[in-house]
Amino acid sequence: MTATYQEIPLKDIVLSGDNQRNINVKDERFLELKASIEAGGVRVPIIVHKNGKGFVLSAGERRYQACNALGLKTIPAVVHEKLEDEDALDVMYIENQFRDNLKPWEEAMQVMQYMDRLGGDAKRIAAKIGKSEGWVRKRAYIATGLVKSWKNIFVNPNVDPRFQSWTLSHLLQIARLPGHLQEQVYEQYRPNWMRPQSVSAEELNENIAAMMHLLSKCKWNLDDETLCPKAGACSTCTQRTGHQPMLWYDSDDQAQAGDECLDPECWRAKQGAWLARRAKELRENHPKLILVAKGYPQGHEAEAIAKNVGTYLSDWDYKVVGKSARGAEPAMYVYGKSAGQLTYIQRTSRESTVGKFKGVSTPLKERRAQLNAKRWAQVLIDLKEKVEGSTSEDVTLEDKVTGLMGLVACFGNSKRWSANAAVNVKDIEKLMKAKNGQAKALEMLWQSFIPTLREMLTWSGPITKTPITLCEDAKWIAKLIGLGAIKMFEDVSQRKGFTEPKSWSTLNADGTPKSEMHEKKKKKALKD
């Protein structure tokens, strides 16, 4: 690569497709560079190579843009007569490594350019730049793996400056997720009241880990292709960390021990299918098998269990006993570490006394009251999710400022909003002077009140005994954010596991079977 030092006209320079960057001309460092050039000229020449009568910029775009902004006519440059694509990439990469403000996305794009030009040969690129193959592949994957919503944030820093402090570790944790999980994480951090700039890479990792499942703990055979035919076997699935171990693990041992499922919906579907299969197997020897939960499944988990295996007894509806105990009934756990295991129980609710051993039948009126309480318990869960995702714009109060201040004064702030932990008095002073300061302050007030509402909607007791006071609270809280609690209740009532059992139509008002009542009347008539 022969080169000469020259002073060349700015108008004769064109940007390389490999080196175009989003330069913020209002950025403090760019303004400092302009001032430095204006005071003492360009101290470090740019690098170009000849292209016909003009020049192609290989390195030094910020200096080039600063000179253009100052209205200068020429710029000092190291001019190469000819620069092969690979050599041009080398020059650009070496120079950028000495920049103090190289963004993770820019570094990832540089590596991806190498991959494109060198046929995706990560080993060759790693040897060329003195890095490991894993180092190269992780950065290349960031460039290609991010979905559009995330990519837009990092390609165009002005779209959402809150994310510009995120490190390469942040980006990799997002990029290696399937698209639907990336969108889920995006929706979590996107709201204006969130402070993603305060989220460390470790905190992000913990958040993402909660969405994943360790395959070594699943109950079914990982090679089973028949459990969910459309999904296929877990062992050959691409939606797992072991499919691309270089992105997730530092060693083969870690990859083998820590392989995790990246598709929560598929995991729930397979868990449900396996439970249904296991229940069918056990019913061959135990036709009257009962399903029970060990623990308290909620939300998506509760829905998935109900969808696949039907209704089940909760912890407070039974007690585990020995096989030979009086009234013992065979049961299978549908939730928790013991899922799929056979046990024996005695029902503790009044409803359980119908049939096998002497007791009092539960009247239909009481059964329906318990079912409605169960429905309201689910409404509380659904409404809690809606409240947690709401903003001050969702509040329906006519005078939001007075209304929210009154609510906070009445019910209090159960805890300080963590996203505002870094706010100080100076920030409040700026807020008071800002044009939209009141709207921002209102949002802060609402977000600080959400934990209080969340606690008000929390019930940790038996779902068949959900207090009426909580149901009433749910009604006004739902109305507060533009929802209807009664409509939510009606929707829940149509879900599987929350509809009235058809068998109830065969019962009398006192809960006894109609056939039993008929027999009693018949016997009485005979006596008379």
XYZ file of C-alpha atoms in Angstrom:
528
model
C 0.000 0.000 0.000
C 1.968 3.011 -1.290
C 0.771 6.327 0.114
C 1.570 10.061 0.014
C 0.695 12.996 2.248
C -1.419 15.642 0.453
C -3.754 18.573 1.048
C -6.860 17.607 -0.944
C -10.146 19.446 -1.743
C -13.073 18.464 0.444
C -15.414 18.553 -2.552
C -13.486 15.718 -4.225
C -14.049 13.298 -1.324
C -16.878 10.751 -1.245
C -17.806 8.605 1.745
C -17.187 4.886 1.692
C -20.248 2.683 2.066
C -18.336 0.835 4.789
C -17.606 3.903 6.876
C -20.808 5.957 6.934
C -21.778 6.874 10.482
C -24.590 8.709 12.232
C -22.706 11.740 13.499
C -24.577 14.079 15.801
C -23.316 17.564 14.907
C -24.667 18.866 18.236
C -22.753 16.308 20.263
C -20.341 17.875 22.769
C -17.341 15.908 21.486
C -18.069 16.859 17.895
C -18.303 20.520 18.877
C -14.975 20.209 20.725
C -13.404 18.696 17.594
C -14.719 21.610 15.498
C -13.298 24.127 17.943
C -9.942 22.331 17.948
C -9.741 22.317 14.128
C -10.830 25.951 13.944
C -8.091 26.920 16.401
C -5.182 24.800 15.165
C -6.225 22.947 12.027
C -6.444 19.204 11.414
C -3.639 17.612 13.410
C -4.208 14.008 12.289
C -4.739 13.527 8.535
C -7.668 11.530 7.199
C -7.045 8.417 5.102
C -8.345 8.150 1.536
C -7.670 6.214 -1.636
C -7.935 7.405 -5.201
C -11.035 6.714 -7.230
C -10.771 8.200 -10.720
C -10.369 11.946 -10.308
C -11.626 11.927 -6.736
C -11.007 10.200 -3.413
C -12.865 7.665 -1.243
C -12.726 8.242 2.513
C -11.400 5.207 4.410
C -10.945 6.732 7.879
C -11.560 10.094 9.538
C -15.213 10.882 8.847
C -15.646 13.062 11.962
C -12.705 15.254 10.913
C -14.116 15.409 7.387
C -17.583 16.421 8.641
C -16.125 18.996 11.057
C -14.131 20.642 8.240
C -17.261 20.749 6.085
C -19.195 22.351 8.942
C -16.464 25.003 9.292
C -16.604 25.752 5.570
C -12.978 24.748 4.922
C -11.911 24.018 1.333
C -9.152 21.449 1.899
C -8.050 18.847 4.421
C -4.725 17.045 5.016
C -4.870 13.387 3.977
C -2.789 10.249 3.572
C -3.604 9.271 -0.021
C -3.277 5.658 -1.172
C -3.026 5.069 -4.905
C -4.992 1.857 -4.577
C -6.560 0.227 -1.549
C -8.110 -3.223 -1.754
C -11.392 -3.746 0.084
C -9.748 -5.876 2.741
C -6.953 -3.344 3.266
C -9.498 -0.521 3.503
C -11.361 -2.438 6.201
C -8.097 -2.967 8.083
C -7.332 0.776 7.989
C -10.848 1.666 9.166
C -10.847 -0.937 11.947
C -7.410 0.056 13.287
C -8.287 3.752 13.397
C -11.661 3.172 15.042
C -10.083 1.117 17.810
C -8.331 4.263 19.000
C -11.571 6.243 19.216
C -12.717 6.868 22.778
C -16.409 6.990 21.886
C -16.832 3.935 19.661
C -20.387 2.686 20.196
C -21.108 -1.051 20.605
C -23.346 -0.979 17.526
C -20.588 0.621 15.424
C -18.095 -2.010 16.552
C -20.585 -4.754 15.692
C -21.133 -3.271 12.221
C -17.380 -3.130 11.585
C -17.039 -6.829 12.382
C -20.061 -7.587 10.178
C -18.412 -5.761 7.281
C -15.403 -8.019 7.712
C -17.732 -11.044 7.700
C -19.409 -9.864 4.483
C -16.134 -9.195 2.671
C -14.347 -12.328 3.858
C -17.184 -14.775 3.258
C -18.155 -15.139 6.915
C -14.767 -16.626 7.841
C -14.777 -15.777 11.565
C -11.505 -17.625 12.211
C -9.671 -15.615 9.556
C -11.078 -12.338 10.857
C -10.172 -13.267 14.445
C -6.573 -13.973 13.411
C -6.397 -10.719 11.444
C -7.513 -8.466 14.319
C -6.035 -10.509 17.170
C -9.307 -11.592 18.785
C -10.998 -14.931 19.491
C -13.505 -16.480 17.121
C -16.197 -16.115 19.797
C -15.420 -12.396 20.104
C -15.983 -11.992 16.361
C -19.172 -14.067 16.199
C -20.837 -12.277 19.118
C -20.376 -8.867 17.501
C -21.455 -10.103 14.104
C -24.571 -11.572 15.674
C -25.467 -8.233 17.240
C -25.366 -6.660 13.768
C -27.664 -9.296 12.270
C -29.704 -10.563 15.227
C -31.472 -7.456 16.525
C -35.090 -6.977 15.456
C -36.128 -3.741 13.754
C -37.365 -1.966 16.892
C -34.060 -2.480 18.742
C -31.889 -1.866 15.687
C -33.594 1.476 15.071
C -32.650 2.655 18.571
C -28.945 1.902 18.158
C -28.588 2.930 14.494
C -30.293 6.274 15.179
C -29.192 7.481 18.646
C -31.648 10.382 18.597
C -34.657 8.041 18.454
C -34.279 7.200 22.156
C -31.132 8.564 23.867
C -31.941 6.629 27.056
C -30.424 3.456 25.571
C -27.158 4.998 24.368
C -25.344 4.057 27.578
C -26.036 0.348 27.002
C -22.897 -1.707 26.569
C -22.036 -4.428 24.098
C -23.108 -6.946 26.761
C -26.585 -5.375 26.825
C -26.882 -5.614 23.037
C -25.694 -9.217 22.881
C -28.187 -10.325 25.532
C -30.985 -8.867 23.401
C -29.691 -9.978 19.970
C -29.338 -13.656 20.847
C -33.015 -13.918 21.873
C -35.756 -15.037 19.441
C -37.602 -12.129 17.836
C -40.766 -12.439 19.944
C -38.762 -12.297 23.191
C -36.793 -9.291 21.912
C -40.091 -7.501 21.302
C -41.271 -8.482 24.785
C -38.150 -6.975 26.376
C -38.504 -3.890 24.165
C -42.085 -3.317 25.296
C -40.952 -3.643 28.900
C -38.297 -0.928 28.676
C -39.895 1.302 26.031
C -42.399 3.321 28.165
C -41.373 6.932 28.777
C -41.405 6.501 32.553
C -38.798 3.722 32.448
C -35.104 4.510 32.988
C -33.207 1.928 30.885
C -30.014 3.971 31.281
C -30.006 2.813 34.921
C -30.334 -0.893 34.047
C -27.035 -2.748 34.323
C -26.133 -5.672 32.062
C -26.464 -7.972 35.072
C -29.989 -6.720 35.851
C -31.003 -7.151 32.215
C -29.642 -10.696 32.284
C -31.687 -11.534 35.405
C -34.809 -10.163 33.758
C -34.269 -12.236 30.606
C -33.366 -15.360 32.607
C -36.849 -15.300 34.168
C -38.313 -15.952 30.696
C -36.181 -19.044 30.049
C -36.348 -22.658 31.240
C -33.513 -25.084 31.955
C -34.006 -28.091 29.675
C -32.337 -30.466 32.150
C -35.299 -29.893 34.495
C -38.060 -30.706 32.016
C -40.152 -33.821 32.676
C -40.360 -35.124 29.104
C -37.795 -36.806 26.869
C -35.853 -34.147 24.961
C -35.716 -36.432 21.904
C -39.500 -36.923 21.831
C -40.873 -35.627 18.507
C -44.470 -36.701 19.192
C -45.261 -34.594 22.275
C -45.901 -31.500 20.146
C -45.419 -32.665 16.533
C -45.306 -29.141 15.085
C -42.515 -28.128 17.459
C -40.514 -31.352 17.114
C -37.914 -32.588 19.589
C -36.262 -30.191 22.060
C -32.842 -31.718 21.359
C -32.899 -30.555 17.727
C -34.779 -27.291 18.250
C -33.081 -24.033 17.253
C -34.908 -22.087 19.987
C -32.462 -23.073 22.706
C -29.185 -21.677 23.967
C -27.288 -24.844 23.055
C -28.037 -24.273 19.367
C -25.551 -21.383 19.355
C -23.351 -22.106 22.389
C -20.693 -19.567 21.373
C -23.210 -16.770 22.053
C -24.149 -18.051 25.492
C -21.324 -20.057 27.059
C -17.587 -19.924 27.615
C -17.053 -23.690 27.501
C -18.621 -26.899 26.153
C -19.286 -28.107 29.717
C -21.366 -25.013 30.426
C -23.316 -25.495 27.206
C -24.141 -29.103 28.019
C -25.211 -28.409 31.602
C -26.988 -25.107 31.030
C -28.961 -25.603 27.798
C -32.131 -23.491 28.131
C -35.379 -23.142 26.198
C -35.854 -19.739 24.544
C -39.533 -20.180 23.684
C -41.756 -19.847 26.786
C -44.958 -20.492 24.818
C -43.624 -23.744 23.366
C -42.368 -24.762 26.820
C -45.844 -24.234 28.322
C -47.443 -26.151 25.434
C -45.102 -29.117 25.933
C -45.520 -29.003 29.702
C -49.291 -29.127 29.242
C -49.124 -31.900 26.636
C -46.878 -33.945 28.902
C -49.223 -33.467 31.880
C -52.182 -34.587 29.755
C -50.223 -37.642 28.575
C -49.116 -38.480 32.113
C -52.667 -38.136 33.477
C -53.924 -40.486 30.756
C -51.271 -43.060 31.697
C -52.162 -42.905 35.411
C -55.902 -43.138 34.710
C -55.383 -46.570 33.162
C -54.821 -47.871 36.699
C -56.654 -45.090 38.560
C -59.831 -44.206 36.595
C -60.973 -41.712 39.259
C -57.667 -39.835 39.331
C -57.903 -36.290 40.758
C -55.649 -33.446 39.640
C -54.070 -31.280 42.336
C -51.663 -28.341 42.425
C -48.753 -28.158 44.819
C -48.301 -24.410 45.044
C -50.221 -21.585 43.435
C -49.995 -21.344 39.623
C -51.031 -17.940 38.331
C -51.477 -16.059 35.073
C -50.228 -17.893 31.967
C -49.233 -20.976 33.973
C -52.683 -21.403 35.482
C -54.326 -20.896 32.080
C -52.010 -23.416 30.387
C -52.714 -26.089 33.035
C -56.463 -25.558 32.847
C -56.372 -25.674 29.043
C -54.469 -28.959 28.857
C -55.704 -30.997 31.822
C -58.820 -29.213 33.088
C -59.718 -28.130 36.613
C -57.639 -29.094 39.623
C -57.695 -28.769 43.398
C -55.549 -26.108 45.040
C -53.379 -26.569 48.132
C -56.145 -25.589 50.541
C -58.659 -28.065 49.037
C -56.835 -31.273 50.002
C -54.293 -32.901 52.278
C -51.836 -35.656 51.368
C -52.469 -38.981 53.114
C -51.324 -42.575 52.887
C -52.785 -44.912 50.292
C -54.611 -46.912 52.969
C -56.123 -43.898 54.768
C -59.913 -43.699 54.972
C -61.318 -41.771 52.027
C -57.933 -41.630 50.271
C -58.203 -40.819 46.572
C -55.487 -41.134 43.896
C -54.259 -37.772 42.631
C -51.616 -36.356 40.296
C -49.717 -33.130 40.854
C -50.027 -30.701 37.933
C -47.726 -27.944 39.165
C -44.352 -27.554 40.832
C -41.376 -29.903 41.107
C -43.682 -32.852 41.804
C -45.737 -32.367 38.599
C -46.756 -35.724 37.136
C -46.231 -37.676 40.362
C -48.917 -39.909 41.858
C -50.050 -39.255 45.430
C -53.083 -39.909 47.613
C -55.259 -37.211 49.152
C -58.288 -36.477 51.249
C -60.320 -33.483 50.183
C -60.654 -30.841 52.847
C -63.324 -28.647 51.230
C -67.000 -29.349 51.943
C -67.512 -30.133 48.259
C -65.178 -33.103 48.585
C -67.521 -34.940 50.927
C -69.938 -35.869 48.158
C -69.562 -39.544 47.350
C -66.868 -41.644 48.982
C -67.229 -40.909 52.662
C -69.889 -39.482 54.905
C -70.330 -35.729 55.038
C -72.500 -32.781 54.042
C -72.920 -31.880 50.355
C -72.087 -28.333 49.322
C -75.243 -26.467 48.200
C -75.274 -25.158 44.625
C -75.501 -21.596 45.867
C -72.266 -22.007 47.829
C -70.553 -23.752 44.907
C -71.394 -20.853 42.605
C -70.180 -18.351 45.189
C -66.845 -20.190 45.346
C -66.626 -20.263 41.541
C -67.286 -16.528 41.345
C -64.644 -15.915 44.004
C -62.197 -17.921 41.869
C -63.132 -15.815 38.830
C -62.572 -12.597 40.765
C -59.175 -13.862 41.896
C -58.207 -14.161 38.214
C -59.620 -10.695 37.499
C -57.315 -9.319 40.197
C -54.319 -10.967 38.483
C -55.323 -9.669 35.040
C -56.043 -6.177 36.334
C -52.730 -6.053 38.180
C -50.921 -6.643 34.856
C -52.956 -3.871 33.216
C -52.159 -1.438 36.021
C -48.433 -2.225 35.908
C -48.337 -1.424 32.183
C -50.385 1.783 32.424
C -49.287 5.419 32.234
C -50.831 8.659 33.474
C -52.421 9.045 30.031
C -54.630 6.025 30.798
C -56.049 7.684 33.934
C -59.670 8.699 33.319
C -59.978 11.329 36.065
C -61.298 14.650 34.760
C -58.769 16.600 36.834
C -55.791 14.227 36.884
C -53.530 16.462 38.975
C -56.022 16.954 41.808
C -57.325 13.404 41.528
C -53.948 11.679 41.681
C -52.750 13.913 44.505
C -55.905 12.987 46.402
C -55.403 9.254 45.764
C -51.809 9.379 46.944
C -52.830 11.388 50.012
C -55.580 8.857 50.770
C -53.771 5.569 50.096
C -50.120 6.619 50.235
C -47.081 5.544 48.210
C -46.209 2.052 49.393
C -42.638 2.491 48.177
C -40.537 4.947 46.258
C -40.564 4.426 42.499
C -37.153 2.846 41.827
C -36.884 4.416 38.380
C -36.770 7.819 40.079
C -34.007 6.872 42.500
C -31.515 9.110 40.731
C -33.778 12.176 40.695
C -32.527 15.053 42.852
C -33.621 18.595 43.715
C -31.931 20.091 40.644
C -33.895 17.701 38.405
C -37.119 18.866 40.048
C -36.157 22.489 39.453
C -35.585 21.727 35.759
C -38.909 19.910 35.671
C -40.706 22.987 36.994
C -39.212 25.145 34.248
C -39.793 22.679 31.393
C -42.694 23.232 28.989
C -44.109 19.775 29.641
C -42.938 19.667 33.248
C -46.415 19.130 34.677
C -47.033 16.130 32.406
C -43.717 14.557 33.413
C -44.374 15.202 37.106
C -47.839 13.687 36.726
C -46.338 10.557 35.184
C -43.816 10.300 38.030
C -46.670 10.625 40.540
C -48.712 7.933 38.820
C -45.793 5.515 38.582
C -45.034 6.022 42.274
C -48.676 5.136 43.038
C -48.721 1.914 40.970
C -47.013 -0.211 43.693
C -49.814 0.818 46.074
C -52.469 -0.287 43.579
C -50.561 -3.509 43.002
C -50.680 -4.303 46.726
C -54.379 -3.430 46.867
C -55.034 -6.014 44.117
C -53.002 -8.771 45.754
C -54.749 -11.701 47.450
C -52.604 -14.531 48.817
C -55.381 -16.574 50.406
C -57.594 -19.321 48.904
C -58.960 -18.213 45.521
C -62.386 -19.620 46.462
C -62.494 -17.112 49.313
C -61.536 -13.883 47.525
C -62.881 -11.047 49.756
C -65.755 -8.913 48.464
C -63.815 -5.796 49.492
C -61.071 -6.708 46.999
C -63.662 -7.147 44.255
C -65.026 -3.678 45.009
C -61.516 -2.209 44.923
C -60.972 -3.897 41.552
C -64.043 -2.121 40.171
C -62.877 1.413 40.914
C -59.234 0.700 40.036
C -60.308 -0.711 36.659
C -62.479 2.354 36.051
C -59.523 4.563 36.999
C -57.556 3.319 33.947
C -60.500 3.082 31.553
C -61.416 -0.586 32.027
C -64.521 -2.376 33.222
C -64.084 -4.912 36.014
C -67.474 -6.508 35.281
C -66.504 -6.969 31.622
C -63.204 -8.530 32.745
C -65.157 -10.833 35.083
C -67.445 -11.896 32.209
C -64.433 -12.599 29.989
C -62.771 -14.714 32.699
C -66.038 -16.641 33.175
C -65.752 -17.900 29.580
C -62.225 -19.273 30.004
C -61.527 -22.944 30.430
C -61.349 -23.792 34.118
C -63.703 -20.927 35.065
C -66.955 -22.085 33.452
C -69.658 -23.747 35.514
C -69.251 -27.553 35.400
C -71.984 -29.288 33.385
C -72.312 -31.817 36.186
C -73.891 -29.156 38.378
C -77.025 -29.361 36.253
C -77.564 -32.840 37.696
C -77.552 -31.573 41.290
C -80.325 -30.419 43.565
C -80.184 -27.056 45.323
C -78.636 -28.718 48.393
C -75.816 -30.179 46.276
C -76.963 -33.783 46.297
C -77.463 -35.673 42.991
C -81.040 -35.471 41.669
C -81.115 -39.247 41.388
C -80.336 -39.482 45.106
C -83.229 -37.150 45.932
C -85.513 -39.298 43.798
C -84.432 -42.424 45.697
C -85.099 -40.707 49.046
C -88.615 -39.725 47.967
C -89.247 -43.246 46.690
C -88.151 -44.813 50.014
C -90.281 -42.339 51.979
C -93.302 -43.138 49.847
C -92.815 -46.863 50.473
C -92.634 -46.285 54.241
C -95.792 -44.229 54.182
